[in-house]
Coordinates of C-alpha atoms in Angstrom, one line a residue:
M9 CA -38.6 -81.5 99.2
A10 CA -38.9 -81.2 103.0
A11 CA -41.7 -79.5 104.4
N12 CA -40.0 -76.9 106.7
E13 CA -38.6 -75.1 103.4
F14 CA -41.5 -73.9 102.2
Y15 CA -42.5 -70.5 102.9
I16 CA -45.8 -68.3 102.0
G17 CA -44.8 -65.9 99.0
K18 CA -42.6 -69.1 97.6
R19 CA -42.7 -69.6 94.0
L20 CA -43.0 -73.0 92.8
S21 CA -42.4 -74.9 89.2
Y22 CA -45.6 -77.7 89.7
D23 CA -45.0 -79.7 86.6
G24 CA -44.1 -76.5 84.6
S25 CA -46.7 -74.8 85.7
L26 CA -45.7 -71.4 87.9
C27 CA -47.8 -70.7 91.7
T28 CA -47.3 -69.2 94.5
V29 CA -47.6 -70.6 98.3
K30 CA -50.5 -69.6 100.0
W31 CA -51.5 -71.2 102.8
Q32 CA -49.7 -74.7 104.6
G33 CA -50.7 -77.0 107.4
E34 CA -53.6 -79.4 107.8
I35 CA -56.6 -80.2 106.0
E36 CA -60.0 -81.1 108.1
G37 CA -60.8 -85.0 106.8
L38 CA -56.9 -85.0 105.5
R39 CA -53.6 -86.3 107.3
G40 CA -50.4 -85.0 106.5
Q41 CA -49.3 -81.0 105.2
W42 CA -51.1 -79.5 102.5
L43 CA -49.6 -76.5 100.8
G44 CA -52.4 -74.3 99.5
V45 CA -51.1 -72.5 96.1
E46 CA -52.0 -70.1 93.0
W47 CA -51.9 -70.8 90.4
D48 CA -50.3 -68.0 88.4
D49 CA -52.7 -69.7 85.2
P50 CA -55.9 -69.1 87.2
S51 CA -58.0 -72.1 85.1
R52 CA -55.2 -74.3 86.2
G53 CA -56.8 -74.9 89.7
K54 CA -60.1 -76.2 91.2
H55 CA -61.0 -74.1 94.0
D56 CA -60.5 -69.9 94.7
G57 CA -59.2 -71.5 98.5
R58 CA -62.4 -73.1 99.9
R59 CA -62.3 -76.2 100.7
G60 CA -66.2 -77.1 101.9
E61 CA -67.2 -74.3 104.1
K62 CA -63.9 -73.4 105.3
R63 CA -61.8 -70.4 103.8
Y64 CA -58.4 -71.2 103.8
F65 CA -56.4 -68.4 102.1
D66 CA -57.8 -65.8 99.8
C67 CA -56.1 -65.3 96.2
W68 CA -55.3 -62.3 94.5
S69 CA -57.3 -63.5 91.2
K70 CA -60.7 -63.0 91.0
E71 CA -61.5 -66.8 89.3
S72 CA -63.2 -69.6 91.5
S73 CA -60.6 -72.5 89.8
A74 CA -57.3 -70.0 90.6
A75 CA -55.9 -72.3 93.8
S76 CA -55.0 -76.1 94.8
F77 CA -54.0 -78.2 97.1
I78 CA -51.2 -79.8 96.9
R79 CA -48.2 -82.3 98.7
P80 CA -45.0 -80.4 99.8
N81 CA -43.1 -83.4 98.7
Q82 CA -44.3 -84.6 95.2
K83 CA -42.0 -84.8 93.0
C84 CA -43.9 -83.2 90.4
I85 CA -42.7 -79.8 91.7
D86 CA -39.4 -78.8 89.3
K87 CA -36.1 -77.9 91.0
P88 CA -34.9 -74.0 90.5
Q89 CA -31.9 -72.8 88.8
Q90 CA -29.9 -69.7 89.4
F91 CA -29.2 -67.6 86.6
L92 CA -25.8 -67.9 85.2
Q93 CA -27.7 -71.6 84.4
A94 CA -30.1 -70.3 83.0
V95 CA -28.0 -68.8 80.6
R96 CA -25.8 -71.7 79.8
E97 CA -28.3 -73.9 79.8
K98 CA -30.8 -71.7 76.6
Y99 CA -27.0 -69.6 75.2
G100 CA -24.4 -72.3 76.1
S101 CA -21.0 -72.2 77.1
E102 CA -17.3 -71.7 75.0
N103 CA -17.2 -75.8 75.1
S104 CA -21.4 -75.7 73.9
H105 CA -21.1 -77.0 71.1
E106 CA -18.0 -79.8 71.9
Q107 CA -21.3 -80.7 74.6
A108 CA -23.8 -80.7 71.6
K109 CA -21.6 -83.1 69.8
A110 CA -21.0 -85.6 73.3
R111 CA -25.0 -86.0 73.5
G112 CA -25.0 -88.5 70.5
I113 CA -26.3 -88.9 66.1
I114 CA -29.6 -87.2 66.2
T115 CA -32.1 -89.7 64.0
I116 CA -35.5 -88.1 62.7
S117 CA -37.9 -91.2 61.6
G118 CA -35.4 -93.6 61.9
K119 CA -32.4 -91.8 59.8
Q120 CA -29.5 -90.1 60.5
V121 CA -29.3 -86.4 60.3
D122 CA -26.5 -83.8 60.4
E123 CA -26.2 -81.2 62.0
V124 CA -25.2 -78.6 59.7
G125 CA -24.3 -75.2 60.8
F126 CA -25.6 -75.5 64.2
E127 CA -22.1 -75.7 65.2
A128 CA -21.6 -72.1 64.1
I129 CA -24.7 -71.2 65.1
S130 CA -23.7 -72.9 68.6
Q131 CA -20.1 -70.3 68.6
K132 CA -22.2 -67.5 68.2
Q133 CA -24.5 -68.0 71.0
S134 CA -21.7 -68.4 73.5
A135 CA -20.6 -65.8 72.6
W136 CA -22.2 -63.6 75.6
S137 CA -20.6 -60.4 74.7
E138 CA -22.4 -60.5 71.4
L139 CA -25.4 -60.6 72.4
E140 CA -27.8 -57.5 72.0
T141 CA -31.0 -59.1 72.9
V142 CA -31.8 -62.7 75.2
S143 CA -34.6 -64.3 76.2
L144 CA -34.8 -66.5 79.0
D145 CA -38.1 -66.5 79.6
G146 CA -39.3 -69.2 82.1
L147 CA -36.5 -71.6 82.3
R148 CA -37.4 -71.3 86.3
I149 CA -34.5 -69.0 87.8
R150 CA -35.1 -68.2 91.5
G151 CA -31.4 -66.4 92.3
S152 CA -29.2 -63.8 90.7
Y153 CA -25.6 -64.8 91.4
H154 CA -25.4 -66.9 94.1
Q155 CA -28.2 -68.9 97.0
P156 CA -29.1 -67.0 99.4
Q157 CA -27.4 -68.4 101.8
Q158 CA -24.5 -67.8 100.7
S159 CA -21.6 -64.9 101.6
K160 CA -21.4 -61.5 100.1
Q161 CA -17.5 -63.2 99.2
N162 CA -19.3 -66.2 96.7
L163 CA -21.7 -63.6 95.0
Q164 CA -18.5 -60.9 93.9
D165 CA -16.8 -64.3 92.7
D166 CA -19.5 -65.7 90.8
L167 CA -20.2 -61.9 89.2
Q168 CA -16.3 -62.2 88.4
T169 CA -17.3 -65.4 85.9
V170 CA -19.2 -63.2 84.8
P171 CA -17.1 -62.4 81.5
C172 CA -16.8 -58.2 81.1
G173 CA -18.2 -56.2 78.4
L174 CA -21.3 -57.5 78.0
K175 CA -23.5 -55.5 75.2
W176 CA -27.2 -56.6 76.2
K177 CA -29.4 -54.0 75.5
E178 CA -32.9 -56.0 75.9
L179 CA -33.4 -59.0 79.1
D180 CA -36.8 -60.8 78.9
L181 CA -36.6 -62.4 82.4
S182 CA -40.5 -63.3 82.3
R183 CA -42.5 -66.4 84.1
N184 CA -39.5 -67.1 86.1
L185 CA -39.5 -67.3 89.8
F186 CA -38.2 -65.0 91.5
E187 CA -39.4 -63.3 94.6
D188 CA -37.3 -60.1 95.3
W189 CA -36.4 -57.2 93.2
A190 CA -33.1 -57.7 94.8
D191 CA -32.7 -60.5 93.0
I192 CA -33.0 -58.1 89.1
T193 CA -30.9 -54.4 90.9
N194 CA -28.0 -58.0 91.3
I195 CA -28.4 -59.5 87.4
C196 CA -29.2 -55.4 85.8
T197 CA -25.6 -54.5 88.3
T198 CA -23.4 -56.0 85.2
L199 CA -25.3 -55.3 82.3
K200 CA -24.4 -51.4 81.3
E201 CA -25.8 -51.0 77.9
L202 CA -29.3 -52.7 78.9
E203 CA -32.1 -50.4 77.4
L204 CA -35.6 -53.0 77.9
L205 CA -36.6 -55.5 80.7
K206 CA -38.8 -57.6 80.7
V207 CA -39.5 -59.6 83.8
N208 CA -43.5 -60.3 82.9
G209 CA -45.4 -62.7 85.3
N210 CA -42.5 -62.8 88.3
R211 CA -44.4 -62.2 92.1
F212 CA -41.9 -59.9 93.5
K213 CA -42.1 -58.8 97.2
T214 CA -43.0 -54.8 98.2
P215 CA -39.1 -52.7 98.3
S216 CA -38.8 -51.4 101.9
V217 CA -39.3 -47.9 101.2
D218 CA -35.7 -46.5 102.5
E219 CA -33.9 -49.2 100.4
K220 CA -30.7 -47.3 98.4
S221 CA -31.4 -46.9 95.1
S222 CA -28.8 -48.3 92.5
D223 CA -26.6 -47.5 89.1
A224 CA -28.1 -50.5 88.1
F225 CA -31.2 -48.7 86.0
K226 CA -29.5 -46.2 84.9
Q227 CA -29.8 -46.3 81.0
L228 CA -33.1 -48.4 81.0
N229 CA -35.9 -47.5 78.8
E230 CA -39.0 -49.6 79.4
L231 CA -39.3 -51.2 81.7
S232 CA -42.6 -54.3 81.4
L233 CA -43.9 -55.7 84.6
A234 CA -47.3 -57.0 83.2
N235 CA -48.9 -60.1 85.5
T236 CA -47.2 -59.4 88.3
A237 CA -49.9 -58.8 90.8
L238 CA -49.0 -55.7 91.7
D239 CA -51.5 -52.2 93.3
W240 CA -51.0 -49.0 93.6
V241 CA -49.1 -48.5 96.7
D242 CA -46.5 -51.7 95.6
I243 CA -46.2 -49.7 91.7
L244 CA -45.6 -46.4 94.1
A245 CA -42.4 -48.3 96.2
F246 CA -40.8 -50.1 93.0
C247 CA -41.4 -47.4 90.2
T248 CA -39.5 -44.4 91.8
Q249 CA -37.7 -41.2 89.8
E250 CA -34.3 -42.4 92.4
R251 CA -34.2 -46.2 90.6
F252 CA -35.1 -45.4 87.4
P253 CA -34.6 -41.8 86.1
N254 CA -34.1 -42.5 82.3
L255 CA -37.2 -44.3 82.3
R256 CA -39.5 -43.8 79.4
T257 CA -42.2 -46.0 78.5
L258 CA -43.8 -48.9 81.4
S259 CA -46.5 -51.9 81.2
L260 CA -47.8 -52.2 84.4
A261 CA -51.2 -54.9 82.4
F262 CA -52.9 -57.1 83.9
N263 CA -52.4 -55.9 87.1
S264 CA -55.7 -54.7 90.4
L265 CA -55.4 -51.0 90.2
N266 CA -58.4 -50.4 90.5
N267 CA -58.4 -49.1 94.5
P268 CA -55.8 -45.3 94.0
P269 CA -54.0 -45.2 97.6
N270 CA -55.6 -42.7 100.5
P271 CA -54.3 -39.8 100.8
P272 CA -53.5 -39.9 97.1
C273 CA -49.5 -39.8 96.0
P274 CA -48.2 -39.0 92.9
L275 CA -46.0 -41.2 90.3
S276 CA -42.4 -39.6 90.2
L277 CA -41.2 -40.5 86.6
L278 CA -40.6 -37.6 85.5
N279 CA -39.4 -38.7 81.7
L280 CA -42.4 -41.5 81.4
E281 CA -44.2 -41.1 78.2
T282 CA -46.2 -44.2 77.7
L283 CA -47.9 -46.4 79.5
D284 CA -49.8 -49.2 79.2
L285 CA -53.1 -50.0 81.3
T286 CA -54.2 -53.3 79.9
S287 CA -56.5 -55.5 81.6
C288 CA -55.7 -53.4 85.2
N289 CA -59.1 -53.1 86.6
V290 CA -59.9 -50.0 86.0
H291 CA -63.5 -48.6 86.3
T292 CA -63.2 -45.0 86.4
L293 CA -60.2 -42.4 85.5
Q294 CA -61.1 -41.5 89.2
S295 CA -58.3 -44.4 89.8
L296 CA -55.6 -42.8 87.7
K297 CA -55.0 -39.7 89.6
P298 CA -52.0 -40.9 90.2
L299 CA -50.9 -40.3 86.7
T300 CA -52.6 -36.5 86.1
T301 CA -48.7 -35.3 88.0
L302 CA -46.8 -37.1 85.1
P303 CA -45.5 -33.9 82.8
N304 CA -44.1 -36.0 80.1
L305 CA -46.9 -38.7 79.8
C306 CA -48.4 -38.8 75.9
A307 CA -49.4 -41.9 75.0
L308 CA -52.0 -43.9 77.5
T309 CA -53.8 -47.4 76.6
L310 CA -56.4 -48.7 78.9
R311 CA -57.3 -50.9 76.8
S312 CA -59.7 -54.1 77.9
N313 CA -60.7 -52.5 81.1
P314 CA -64.7 -52.3 82.5
I315 CA -64.6 -48.3 82.2
S316 CA -68.5 -47.6 80.9
S317 CA -68.4 -44.1 82.2
L318 CA -65.4 -40.9 81.5
T319 CA -66.9 -39.2 84.5
T320 CA -65.1 -38.3 87.4
T321 CA -66.1 -37.3 90.9
T322 CA -63.0 -34.3 91.0
P323 CA -61.6 -32.2 87.8
L324 CA -58.0 -34.5 86.3
T325 CA -56.6 -33.6 83.7
F326 CA -54.2 -34.4 81.7
P327 CA -52.6 -31.5 79.5
H328 CA -49.6 -33.4 77.3
L329 CA -51.7 -36.9 76.6
R330 CA -51.6 -37.2 72.5
I331 CA -53.3 -40.8 72.1
L332 CA -55.4 -42.9 74.2
D333 CA -56.3 -46.1 73.7
L334 CA -59.9 -47.3 74.9
T335 CA -60.4 -50.7 73.1
S336 CA -62.8 -53.6 74.3
T337 CA -64.0 -51.2 77.5
H338 CA -67.3 -50.6 78.5
L339 CA -68.3 -47.2 77.2
S340 CA -72.1 -47.6 75.7
S341 CA -73.3 -44.0 74.6
F342 CA -71.9 -41.2 73.2
S343 CA -72.5 -38.8 75.7
S344 CA -69.6 -40.8 77.8
L345 CA -66.9 -39.2 75.2
H346 CA -68.6 -35.5 75.8
P347 CA -65.6 -35.5 79.1
I348 CA -62.6 -36.1 77.0
P349 CA -62.0 -32.7 75.5
Q350 CA -61.5 -31.3 79.1
T351 CA -60.1 -34.2 80.4
F352 CA -57.5 -34.7 78.1
P353 CA -57.2 -31.0 76.0
S354 CA -53.9 -32.2 73.6
L355 CA -55.8 -35.5 72.5
T356 CA -54.6 -36.2 68.5
S357 CA -55.4 -40.7 68.7
L358 CA -58.4 -41.8 70.1
K359 CA -58.9 -45.7 70.1
T360 CA -62.8 -47.1 70.7
S361 CA -62.9 -50.9 68.1
H362 CA -64.5 -53.1 70.1
A363 CA -66.3 -50.9 72.5
P364 CA -70.2 -50.5 72.7
L365 CA -70.4 -47.9 70.9
T366 CA -68.6 -48.8 68.8
L367 CA -71.2 -51.6 67.6
S368 CA -75.2 -50.0 68.7
H369 CA -74.8 -47.5 65.3
P370 CA -74.5 -47.8 61.8
S371 CA -72.4 -44.2 62.0
A372 CA -70.5 -44.5 64.7
R373 CA -67.2 -43.3 63.2
L374 CA -69.3 -40.4 62.3
L375 CA -70.4 -39.0 65.7
T376 CA -67.8 -39.4 67.7
I377 CA -65.8 -37.6 65.1
A378 CA -68.3 -35.0 65.7
R379 CA -67.8 -35.2 69.5
L380 CA -64.4 -34.6 69.5
P381 CA -63.0 -31.5 67.5
G382 CA -59.4 -32.2 67.8
I383 CA -58.7 -35.7 67.9
K384 CA -56.7 -36.1 64.1
T385 CA -56.7 -40.8 63.4
L386 CA -59.3 -42.6 65.3
N387 CA -59.4 -46.4 65.0
N388 CA -56.0 -45.8 63.6
T389 CA -57.1 -43.7 60.3
A390 CA -56.2 -40.2 59.5
I391 CA -59.7 -38.0 59.6
A392 CA -59.6 -36.4 56.5
P393 CA -61.3 -33.0 56.6
H394 CA -63.8 -33.8 54.5
E395 CA -64.6 -36.6 56.7
R396 CA -64.6 -34.5 59.4
Q397 CA -68.0 -32.1 57.4
N398 CA -69.4 -34.7 56.6
A399 CA -69.5 -36.1 60.1
D400 CA -70.7 -31.9 61.4
L401 CA -73.7 -32.5 59.7
Y402 CA -74.8 -35.6 59.5
Y403 CA -74.7 -35.2 63.5
L404 CA -76.2 -32.0 63.1
N405 CA -79.0 -33.5 61.1
S406 CA -79.2 -36.0 64.1
I407 CA -79.8 -33.8 66.9
T408 CA -82.0 -31.4 64.7
P409 CA -85.2 -33.7 64.8
L410 CA -84.8 -34.3 69.3
L411 CA -84.9 -30.0 69.3
L412 CA -87.9 -30.2 66.4
A413 CA -89.7 -32.8 68.8
A414 CA -89.3 -30.2 72.5
K415 CA -92.4 -28.8 73.6
S416 CA -90.6 -26.5 75.7
T417 CA -87.3 -24.4 75.7
D418 CA -86.0 -26.4 78.7
E419 CA -86.9 -29.5 77.3
E420 CA -84.7 -28.4 74.3
N421 CA -82.1 -26.6 76.9
E422 CA -82.0 -30.4 78.5
I423 CA -81.3 -31.7 74.6
L424 CA -78.4 -28.9 74.3
E425 CA -76.2 -30.4 77.1
T426 CA -76.7 -34.0 76.4
H427 CA -75.0 -32.3 73.3
P428 CA -72.1 -29.5 74.4
Q429 CA -71.2 -29.1 70.6
W430 CA -74.1 -28.2 68.8
K431 CA -73.1 -24.1 69.4
R432 CA -69.8 -25.1 68.0
L433 CA -71.3 -26.5 64.7
C434 CA -73.7 -24.1 64.1
E435 CA -70.7 -21.1 64.8
R436 CA -69.0 -23.2 61.6
Y437 CA -71.7 -24.4 59.2
G438 CA -74.9 -23.0 60.3
E439 CA -77.9 -23.8 62.7
P440 CA -80.4 -26.5 60.2
D441 CA -83.0 -25.1 57.9
P442 CA -86.2 -26.9 59.9
I443 CA -84.6 -25.2 63.3
V444 CA -84.7 -21.4 61.6
Q445 CA -88.0 -22.3 60.0
K446 CA -89.6 -23.5 63.7
R447 CA -87.9 -20.9 65.5
T448 CA -89.5 -17.3 62.7
S449 CA -92.9 -19.5 63.3
L450 CA -92.9 -19.3 66.8
H451 CA -91.5 -15.3 66.4
A452 CA -94.7 -14.9 64.5
E453 CA -97.0 -16.7 67.0
I454 CA -95.2 -14.6 69.1
H455 CA -94.9 -11.7 67.9
P456 CA -98.0 -11.4 65.2
D457 CA -97.4 -7.6 64.1
T458 CA -93.4 -7.9 63.3
T459 CA -93.2 -8.9 59.8
P460 CA -91.1 -12.0 58.8
T461 CA -88.7 -12.5 56.5
S462 CA -89.6 -13.1 53.5
S463 CA -88.0 -16.5 51.8
N464 CA -86.5 -14.2 49.1
E465 CA -84.4 -12.4 51.6
N466 CA -83.6 -15.3 52.9
K467 CA -82.5 -17.4 50.3
N468 CA -80.3 -14.3 49.1
Q469 CA -78.2 -14.3 52.1
P470 CA -74.7 -16.4 52.2
Y471 CA -74.8 -19.6 53.8
P472 CA -71.5 -19.9 56.5
P473 CA -68.1 -20.5 54.4
L474 CA -68.3 -24.3 55.5
S475 CA -71.9 -25.3 55.6
L476 CA -73.7 -27.3 52.6
G477 CA -75.3 -24.2 51.3
A478 CA -72.0 -23.2 50.8
N479 CA -70.7 -25.6 48.3
L480 CA -73.6 -26.6 46.0
I481 CA -73.6 -24.6 42.1
T482 CA -76.7 -23.8 40.5
I483 CA -76.2 -25.2 37.2
T484 CA -78.3 -24.6 33.6
F485 CA -79.2 -28.4 31.8
H486 CA -80.4 -27.7 28.4
Q487 CA -80.4 -30.5 25.7
P488 CA -81.1 -28.5 21.9
L489 CA -83.6 -30.2 20.1
P490 CA -82.7 -32.9 17.2
P491 CA -82.3 -31.6 13.2
T492 CA -85.7 -32.2 11.4
T493 CA -85.1 -33.4 7.8
A494 CA -87.1 -34.2 5.1
L495 CA -86.1 -38.1 5.8
S496 CA -86.9 -38.5 9.3
P497 CA -89.2 -40.8 10.3
P498 CA -91.8 -39.8 12.3
S499 CA -91.3 -39.3 15.9
P500 CA -94.0 -41.3 17.4
S501 CA -94.9 -38.5 20.4
P502 CA -94.9 -34.9 19.4
S503 CA -91.1 -33.2 20.4
P504 CA -92.2 -30.0 22.2
S505 CA -91.1 -26.3 20.5
T506 CA -88.9 -25.8 22.9
E507 CA -85.7 -27.0 24.6
K508 CA -86.2 -28.4 28.1
E509 CA -84.3 -27.0 30.8
I510 CA -83.3 -27.7 34.6
E511 CA -82.4 -26.2 37.2
L512 CA -80.9 -28.3 39.9
E513 CA -78.1 -26.6 42.9
I514 CA -75.5 -29.0 43.1
P515 CA -72.4 -29.9 45.6
T516 CA -68.9 -29.7 44.1
H517 CA -67.6 -32.4 45.6
L518 CA -70.3 -34.7 43.3
T519 CA -68.1 -37.0 41.1
I520 CA -68.6 -36.7 37.4
Y521 CA -70.2 -40.3 36.7
R522 CA -73.0 -39.4 40.0
L523 CA -73.9 -36.6 37.5
Q524 CA -74.1 -38.5 34.3
S525 CA -76.5 -40.8 35.8
L526 CA -78.9 -37.9 37.3
I527 CA -78.7 -36.4 34.4
G528 CA -79.3 -39.2 32.1
R529 CA -82.6 -40.6 34.6
L530 CA -83.5 -36.7 34.1
Y531 CA -83.3 -36.7 30.5
S532 CA -84.4 -40.2 30.0
L533 CA -80.7 -41.3 28.4
P534 CA -78.8 -44.0 29.6
P535 CA -75.5 -42.7 31.9
L536 CA -73.3 -44.0 29.2
E537 CA -74.8 -42.4 26.1
T538 CA -74.7 -38.8 28.5
K539 CA -72.5 -35.9 27.2
L540 CA -72.1 -33.1 29.0
V541 CA -70.3 -29.7 27.4
L542 CA -70.0 -26.8 29.8
E543 CA -70.6 -24.2 27.5
T544 CA -68.5 -20.7 29.3
E545 CA -68.7 -17.3 29.1
E546 CA -65.0 -17.3 27.7
W547 CA -64.6 -16.6 24.3
D548 CA -62.1 -18.0 21.6
P549 CA -60.6 -16.7 18.4
V550 CA -61.6 -18.1 15.0
V551 CA -59.0 -17.7 12.0
V552 CA -61.7 -18.1 8.9
A553 CA -59.5 -19.4 5.8
A554 CA -58.6 -16.8 3.6
E555 CA -60.2 -16.5 -0.3
K556 CA -57.8 -16.9 -3.8
D557 CA -58.3 -14.3 -5.3
D558 CA -59.1 -14.2 -9.0
D559 CA -55.7 -12.5 -9.5
E560 CA -53.8 -15.6 -8.0
W561 CA -54.1 -17.4 -11.2
S562 CA -53.6 -14.6 -13.8
C563 CA -50.7 -15.8 -16.2
S564 CA -48.1 -13.3 -15.9
C565 CA -46.1 -14.2 -19.0
S566 CA -45.2 -12.1 -22.2
E567 CA -47.7 -13.7 -24.1
C568 CA -50.6 -13.1 -22.0
S569 CA -49.8 -9.6 -21.3
D570 CA -49.5 -8.5 -24.5
K571 CA -52.6 -10.7 -25.7
D572 CA -53.8 -8.2 -22.7
D573 CA -53.1 -5.2 -24.0
D574 CA -54.5 -5.8 -27.2
D575 CA -58.0 -7.3 -26.2
G576 CA -58.3 -4.2 -24.2
G577 CA -56.4 -4.8 -20.9
E578 CA -57.8 -1.3 -19.8
E579 CA -61.0 -2.9 -19.3
M580 CA -59.7 -6.4 -17.8
E581 CA -57.6 -4.1 -15.1
M582 CA -60.8 -2.1 -13.7
D583 CA -62.6 -4.9 -13.7
R584 CA -60.5 -6.7 -11.3
K585 CA -59.7 -4.2 -9.7
T586 CA -64.0 -3.7 -9.0
K587 CA -64.1 -7.9 -7.7
K588 CA -61.3 -8.0 -5.7
K589 CA -62.3 -5.2 -3.2
Q590 CA -66.5 -7.1 -3.8
T591 CA -64.6 -10.1 -2.2
E592 CA -62.5 -8.2 0.7
K593 CA -65.9 -6.5 1.6
K594 CA -67.5 -10.0 2.1
R595 CA -64.4 -10.8 3.8
K596 CA -65.1 -8.7 6.1
K597 CA -68.2 -9.4 7.1
E598 CA -67.8 -12.7 7.6
K599 CA -64.7 -11.9 9.7
E600 CA -66.8 -9.8 12.0
K601 CA -69.5 -12.4 12.3
G602 CA -67.5 -15.3 13.1
S603 CA -64.6 -14.2 14.8
W604 CA -65.3 -15.5 17.9
T605 CA -67.1 -18.8 19.8
R606 CA -67.9 -19.3 23.5
R607 CA -65.7 -21.4 24.7
E608 CA -67.2 -25.4 25.2
I609 CA -65.4 -28.0 27.8
E610 CA -66.3 -31.8 27.4
L611 CA -67.1 -32.9 31.4
V612 CA -65.1 -35.9 30.9
D613 CA -66.3 -39.1 32.4
S614 CA -64.6 -39.7 35.5
T615 CA -64.1 -39.8 39.0
R616 CA -63.7 -35.7 39.0
H617 CA -65.8 -33.7 41.3
V618 CA -67.9 -31.4 40.3
G619 CA -66.0 -28.0 41.2
F620 CA -63.0 -29.3 39.6
W621 CA -64.3 -28.4 36.0
I622 CA -66.1 -25.5 37.5
E623 CA -65.7 -22.4 38.9
G624 CA -68.0 -19.8 40.2
K625 CA -71.7 -20.0 41.3
E626 CA -73.4 -21.1 38.2
A627 CA -72.5 -22.4 35.1
R628 CA -75.3 -23.7 32.1
V629 CA -74.1 -27.4 30.7
R630 CA -75.2 -28.9 27.4
V631 CA -76.4 -32.1 27.3
E632 CA -76.6 -34.3 24.0
R633 CA -76.5 -37.9 23.2
R634 CA -72.6 -39.4 22.8
D635 CA -72.9 -42.0 19.9
L636 CA -71.5 -45.1 20.6
S637 CA -70.7 -46.6 17.5
V638 CA -67.1 -45.0 16.7
F639 CA -66.1 -46.7 20.2
I640 CA -67.5 -50.3 18.5

């Protein structure tokens, strides 16, 4: 290439690596013309535009190895190609399968290989009208359908060579040599069904404000402009409602969006729903002020940005945002999350993975959930109701020692200012008992004449509905004394004269397995041999087996009847009636004594909670030793 073919901003492919010309001229101490280029890969170069003490140009990247000096006539500069040439190179043409045959026989490890099935694939790819996803990533594409020096008539001729009725829905033009957005517009003009467009890794000139919009992107729903060296001014010029009327997803990752325009200018994409700002050098939310006017924005990604605080100098509100990604940011303290309910009032999903605050505390998830009452998903995991309750109670208990250590009311108020959720959680679960006791003792010191509330009165007061005390069950456990027999061996230690009773307050969410382990330790029983039987207040009827009367065994034959008549049948008949009455009285007494029995339910070994078996606030459970010999 001749030196006069280069200009500032020209895109080059140097031995497969993409770069942009930033400077051209002579270097002190060296002969000839040189090109100062900035590499798309910032680790590819040797300096940042400075040689010795002199700076020749500035780079967009802040890396110290993003630039190099190259000769303009080096043979390593790759030749660019037009759009249609790249399509034919990647997907072939109508005679692409014949060209593949003409290339010769393929040999691998000295053996000839037949291209079985490749002909059918080549024919299918060559049918451009049947393609829906087209990827032309990294094919050194510079123009659209014609060279810049060609006339409009040549452009029309090139457009006529494009097959009609293309059904391309996704087009990837990333990492090419595009410089002018007009080339992208010309390409998309013939794609009436295009929905997704990727132009990542290109470097575009900012289009003029009065550039006329076209219908090229009328059906476009998703646009990716990642790593295109854009700032807020360029983005506001590119992304307009007139150019992208139906755009719903936009990716601006790996750009520089730290400095918003001054005066502020809003982003005018009315239908935008999802925005990706990964690694955009965003330090504060204040630089995102142009996004607050988006009426339908519901998902925002701020992954890998140096954000250390969510506090803004002026109030900002994203009223409809539901999903926020703060993965790998610099948020180091849980207090940095406090502005979220005011800045994102509709937030339901949050991601904070790999942020310092998630690594600083083993219970970071619980502390995050308690501070954000509106979120339903944290780090892609749904928040169950019991997990939120545990998080709230854990948060209350973590603040309680700080308040107990406060020596004055002012110091206590300062602590509560750093924990704005304290009041809400106390209204829901009630104040922790140590805080109540501290206030009671302070009240007694200030007003010694007043009568303090007794502990019994406090105990009888109802707990808040969602507090831990409201989920406790008072259970009385008792173990009957073993029956004593004459053959029983003497016990090494004298047994008590009464059975052992223990009264405990058990949470309803405690599993039966854990309850067995606890009661087994208290009664010196192995957990597997601990049998728990719930004695309910309900009674079940007992069926008493009817005794057979003596007259049921009497013979009714004629011979016996005659014999009874001869031996005094009348006397025997009277005796039989008297005995029957006595039997009926005895049966009636036994029925009245044992006709009802208390219903008992065994708490079967399982992971079911205690609240599944026991209703109410009090219960009585019998502890027995299970005989495991039946299982051997």
